[in-house]
mmCIF file of C-alpha atoms in Angstrom:
data_model
loop_
_atom_site.group_PDB
_atom_site.id
_atom_site.type_symbol
_atom_site.label_atom_id
_atom_site.label_comp_id
_atom_site.label_asym_id
_atom_site.label_seq_id
_atom_site.Cartn_x
_atom_site.Cartn_y
_atom_site.Cartn_z
ATOM 1 C CA UNK H 1 -22.682 66.940 -45.573
ATOM 2 C CA UNK H 2 -20.294 65.593 -42.886
ATOM 3 C CA UNK H 3 -16.594 66.382 -43.010
ATOM 4 C CA UNK H 4 -14.379 63.472 -44.075
ATOM 5 C CA UNK H 5 -12.898 62.955 -40.564
ATOM 6 C CA UNK H 6 -16.411 62.554 -39.144
ATOM 7 C CA UNK H 7 -17.276 60.017 -41.868
ATOM 8 C CA UNK H 8 -14.149 58.003 -41.031
ATOM 9 C CA UNK H 9 -14.962 58.110 -37.341
ATOM 10 C CA UNK H 10 -18.564 57.060 -37.976
ATOM 11 C CA UNK H 11 -17.432 54.198 -40.233
ATOM 12 C CA UNK H 12 -14.932 53.009 -37.591
ATOM 13 C CA UNK H 13 -17.658 53.121 -34.942
ATOM 14 C CA UNK H 14 -20.028 51.133 -37.165
ATOM 15 C CA UNK H 15 -17.383 48.467 -37.930
ATOM 16 C CA UNK H 16 -16.446 48.158 -34.249
ATOM 17 C CA UNK H 17 -20.105 47.720 -33.320
ATOM 18 C CA UNK H 18 -20.561 45.009 -35.969
ATOM 19 C CA UNK H 19 -17.441 43.143 -34.785
ATOM 20 C CA UNK H 20 -18.578 43.284 -31.165
ATOM 21 C CA UNK H 21 -22.031 42.061 -32.163
ATOM 22 C CA UNK H 22 -20.511 39.121 -34.076
ATOM 23 C CA UNK H 23 -18.308 38.270 -31.094
ATOM 24 C CA UNK H 24 -21.283 38.454 -28.727
ATOM 25 C CA UNK H 25 -23.401 36.176 -30.949
ATOM 26 C CA UNK H 26 -20.579 33.633 -31.224
ATOM 27 C CA UNK H 27 -20.131 33.633 -27.454
ATOM 28 C CA UNK H 28 -23.863 33.162 -26.878
ATOM 29 C CA UNK H 29 -23.950 30.313 -29.381
ATOM 30 C CA UNK H 30 -21.072 28.553 -27.652
ATOM 31 C CA UNK H 31 -22.622 29.017 -24.226
ATOM 32 C CA UNK H 32 -26.023 27.675 -25.227
ATOM 33 C CA UNK H 33 -24.784 24.581 -27.052
ATOM 34 C CA UNK H 34 -25.070 21.296 -25.178
ATOM 35 C CA UNK H 35 -21.631 20.293 -23.998
ATOM 36 C CA UNK H 36 -20.803 16.777 -22.912
ATOM 37 C CA UNK H 37 -18.073 16.419 -20.343
ATOM 38 C CA UNK H 38 -16.442 13.025 -20.252
ATOM 39 C CA UNK H 39 -15.030 12.021 -16.899
ATOM 40 C CA UNK H 40 -11.717 10.250 -16.908
ATOM 41 C CA UNK H 41 -12.134 6.549 -16.207
ATOM 42 C CA UNK H 42 -11.069 5.496 -12.746
ATOM 43 C CA UNK H 43 -8.081 3.239 -12.893
ATOM 44 C CA UNK H 44 -8.632 -0.059 -11.181
ATOM 45 C CA UNK H 45 -6.002 -0.963 -8.627
ATOM 46 C CA UNK H 46 -3.791 -3.692 -10.008
ATOM 47 C CA UNK H 47 -3.907 -7.128 -8.482
ATOM 48 C CA UNK H 48 -0.980 -8.729 -6.717
ATOM 49 C CA UNK H 49 -0.147 -12.438 -6.394
ATOM 50 C CA UNK H 50 -0.996 -14.156 -3.112
ATOM 51 C CA UNK H 51 1.568 -13.999 -0.300
ATOM 52 C CA UNK H 52 3.588 -11.215 -1.930
ATOM 53 C CA UNK H 53 3.886 -7.499 -1.296
ATOM 54 C CA UNK H 54 4.936 -4.317 -3.049
ATOM 55 C CA UNK H 55 5.633 -1.006 -1.421
ATOM 56 C CA UNK H 56 6.061 2.307 -3.213
ATOM 57 C CA UNK H 57 7.218 5.362 -1.324
ATOM 58 C CA UNK H 58 7.066 8.935 -2.550
ATOM 59 C CA UNK H 59 8.776 11.867 -0.850
ATOM 60 C CA UNK H 60 6.195 14.666 -0.773
ATOM 61 C CA UNK H 61 8.683 17.175 0.621
ATOM 62 C CA UNK H 62 8.599 18.946 3.987
ATOM 63 C CA UNK H 63 9.425 15.645 5.714
ATOM 64 C CA UNK H 64 6.278 13.852 4.481
ATOM 65 C CA UNK H 65 6.436 10.410 2.855
ATOM 66 C CA UNK H 66 3.469 8.752 1.167
ATOM 67 C CA UNK H 67 3.193 4.967 0.998
ATOM 68 C CA UNK H 68 1.272 2.708 -1.388
ATOM 69 C CA UNK H 69 1.461 -0.878 -0.115
ATOM 70 C CA UNK H 70 -0.184 -3.806 -1.919
ATOM 71 C CA UNK H 71 -0.414 -7.042 0.002
ATOM 72 C CA UNK H 72 -1.346 -10.475 -1.352
ATOM 73 C CA UNK H 73 -3.445 -11.353 1.682
ATOM 74 C CA UNK H 74 -7.250 -11.727 1.848
ATOM 75 C CA UNK H 75 -8.924 -8.395 2.566
ATOM 76 C CA UNK H 76 -10.972 -7.919 5.728
ATOM 77 C CA UNK H 77 -12.132 -4.855 7.637
ATOM 78 C CA UNK H 78 -10.787 -6.393 10.859
ATOM 79 C CA UNK H 79 -7.307 -6.724 9.330
ATOM 80 C CA UNK H 80 -7.475 -3.086 8.214
ATOM 81 C CA UNK H 81 -8.208 -1.956 11.787
ATOM 82 C CA UNK H 82 -5.392 -4.132 13.119
ATOM 83 C CA UNK H 83 -2.907 -2.692 10.610
ATOM 84 C CA UNK H 84 -4.003 0.874 11.307
ATOM 85 C CA UNK H 85 -3.548 0.421 15.057
ATOM 86 C CA UNK H 86 -0.150 -1.221 14.524
ATOM 87 C CA UNK H 87 1.085 1.538 12.222
ATOM 88 C CA UNK H 88 -0.114 4.301 14.545
ATOM 89 C CA UNK H 89 1.543 2.563 17.521
ATOM 90 C CA UNK H 90 4.788 2.205 15.549
ATOM 91 C CA UNK H 91 4.831 5.755 14.223
ATOM 92 C CA UNK H 92 2.887 8.637 15.725
ATOM 93 C CA UNK H 93 3.022 10.592 12.448
ATOM 94 C CA UNK H 94 0.820 8.199 10.425
ATOM 95 C CA UNK H 95 -2.070 10.024 8.734
ATOM 96 C CA UNK H 96 -4.370 9.775 5.692
ATOM 97 C CA UNK H 97 -4.619 6.004 6.274
ATOM 98 C CA UNK H 98 -6.788 4.094 3.805
ATOM 99 C CA UNK H 99 -7.259 0.366 3.468
ATOM 100 C CA UNK H 100 -8.974 -0.893 0.324
ATOM 101 C CA UNK H 101 -9.746 -4.161 -1.356
ATOM 102 C CA UNK H 102 -8.030 -4.853 -4.678
ATOM 103 C CA UNK H 103 -8.352 -7.800 -7.028
ATOM 104 C CA UNK H 104 -6.659 -10.966 -5.858
ATOM 105 C CA UNK H 105 -4.604 -13.306 -7.971
ATOM 106 C CA UNK H 106 -6.806 -15.475 -10.199
ATOM 107 C CA UNK H 107 -7.061 -18.992 -8.846
ATOM 108 C CA UNK H 108 -4.878 -18.247 -5.826
ATOM 109 C CA UNK H 109 -5.902 -18.282 -2.186
ATOM 110 C CA UNK H 110 -7.824 -15.121 -1.504
ATOM 111 C CA UNK H 111 -8.196 -14.537 -5.253
ATOM 112 C CA UNK H 112 -11.936 -14.047 -5.538
ATOM 113 C CA UNK H 113 -12.152 -12.244 -2.199
ATOM 114 C CA UNK H 114 -9.538 -9.663 -3.053
ATOM 115 C CA UNK H 115 -6.322 -8.486 -1.497
ATOM 116 C CA UNK H 116 -5.245 -5.487 0.564
ATOM 117 C CA UNK H 117 -4.044 -2.065 -0.547
ATOM 118 C CA UNK H 118 -2.845 0.394 2.082
ATOM 119 C CA UNK H 119 -2.130 4.045 1.449
ATOM 120 C CA UNK H 120 -0.925 6.410 4.137
ATOM 121 C CA UNK H 121 1.466 9.241 4.879
ATOM 122 C CA UNK H 122 4.006 9.699 7.620
ATOM 123 C CA UNK H 123 5.863 12.750 8.774
ATOM 124 C CA UNK H 124 9.441 12.285 9.855
ATOM 125 C CA UNK H 125 11.560 9.148 9.578
ATOM 126 C CA UNK H 126 10.926 5.662 10.855
ATOM 127 C CA UNK H 127 10.803 3.253 7.903
ATOM 128 C CA UNK H 128 12.117 0.429 10.087
ATOM 129 C CA UNK H 129 9.165 0.824 12.461
ATOM 130 C CA UNK H 130 6.725 0.913 9.524
ATOM 131 C CA UNK H 131 8.201 -2.304 8.091
ATOM 132 C CA UNK H 132 8.119 -3.978 11.520
ATOM 133 C CA UNK H 133 4.448 -3.030 11.997
ATOM 134 C CA UNK H 134 3.571 -4.469 8.572
ATOM 135 C CA UNK H 135 5.602 -7.643 9.302
ATOM 136 C CA UNK H 136 3.675 -8.079 12.554
ATOM 137 C CA UNK H 137 0.278 -7.572 10.896
ATOM 138 C CA UNK H 138 1.055 -9.919 7.988
ATOM 139 C CA UNK H 139 3.484 -12.571 9.307
ATOM 140 C CA UNK H 140 2.834 -14.977 6.422
ATOM 141 C CA UNK H 141 3.871 -12.297 3.931
ATOM 142 C CA UNK H 142 6.870 -11.285 6.033
ATOM 143 C CA UNK H 143 8.154 -14.857 6.334
ATOM 144 C CA UNK H 144 7.698 -15.705 2.655
ATOM 145 C CA UNK H 145 8.966 -12.450 1.194
ATOM 146 C CA UNK H 146 11.789 -11.785 3.651
ATOM 147 C CA UNK H 147 9.857 -9.042 5.386
ATOM 148 C CA UNK H 148 8.386 -5.795 4.175
ATOM 149 C CA UNK H 149 10.903 -3.517 2.499
ATOM 150 C CA UNK H 150 9.243 -0.136 2.348
ATOM 151 C CA UNK H 151 11.801 2.553 1.731
ATOM 152 C CA UNK H 152 11.947 5.882 3.402
ATOM 153 C CA UNK H 153 14.253 7.787 5.698
#
């Protein structure tokens, strides 16, 4: 016959083993079940009326500004290259430049073909030069909207 302290120790060991076994089985069950991961839907860039513009600026810190410019002008790859060259000539710190097509205004000129969305970052100041480069690339927008008004330093 085992002393009572040995019986208690043996019982504790048995209970611990059973709990660990239950935990292991639960973990295995969870790992082997088919899990469906739902990706978040991509948000579609919002359209903008023809011959208008919006410009959002976000201060990233460390002297870096990010720009999100939507332009109600028909999208073309040639225009994107022209804008990129103009921005880089106006401000040496332009980086992460992207030019994408977004939905145009329904029924407006350039509507079905889509409009322009520019995103880029700059380091340092120079908002005036950025606005001037955009005015030069899109004179019809600049004349009708009073020029680009992207904020910054």
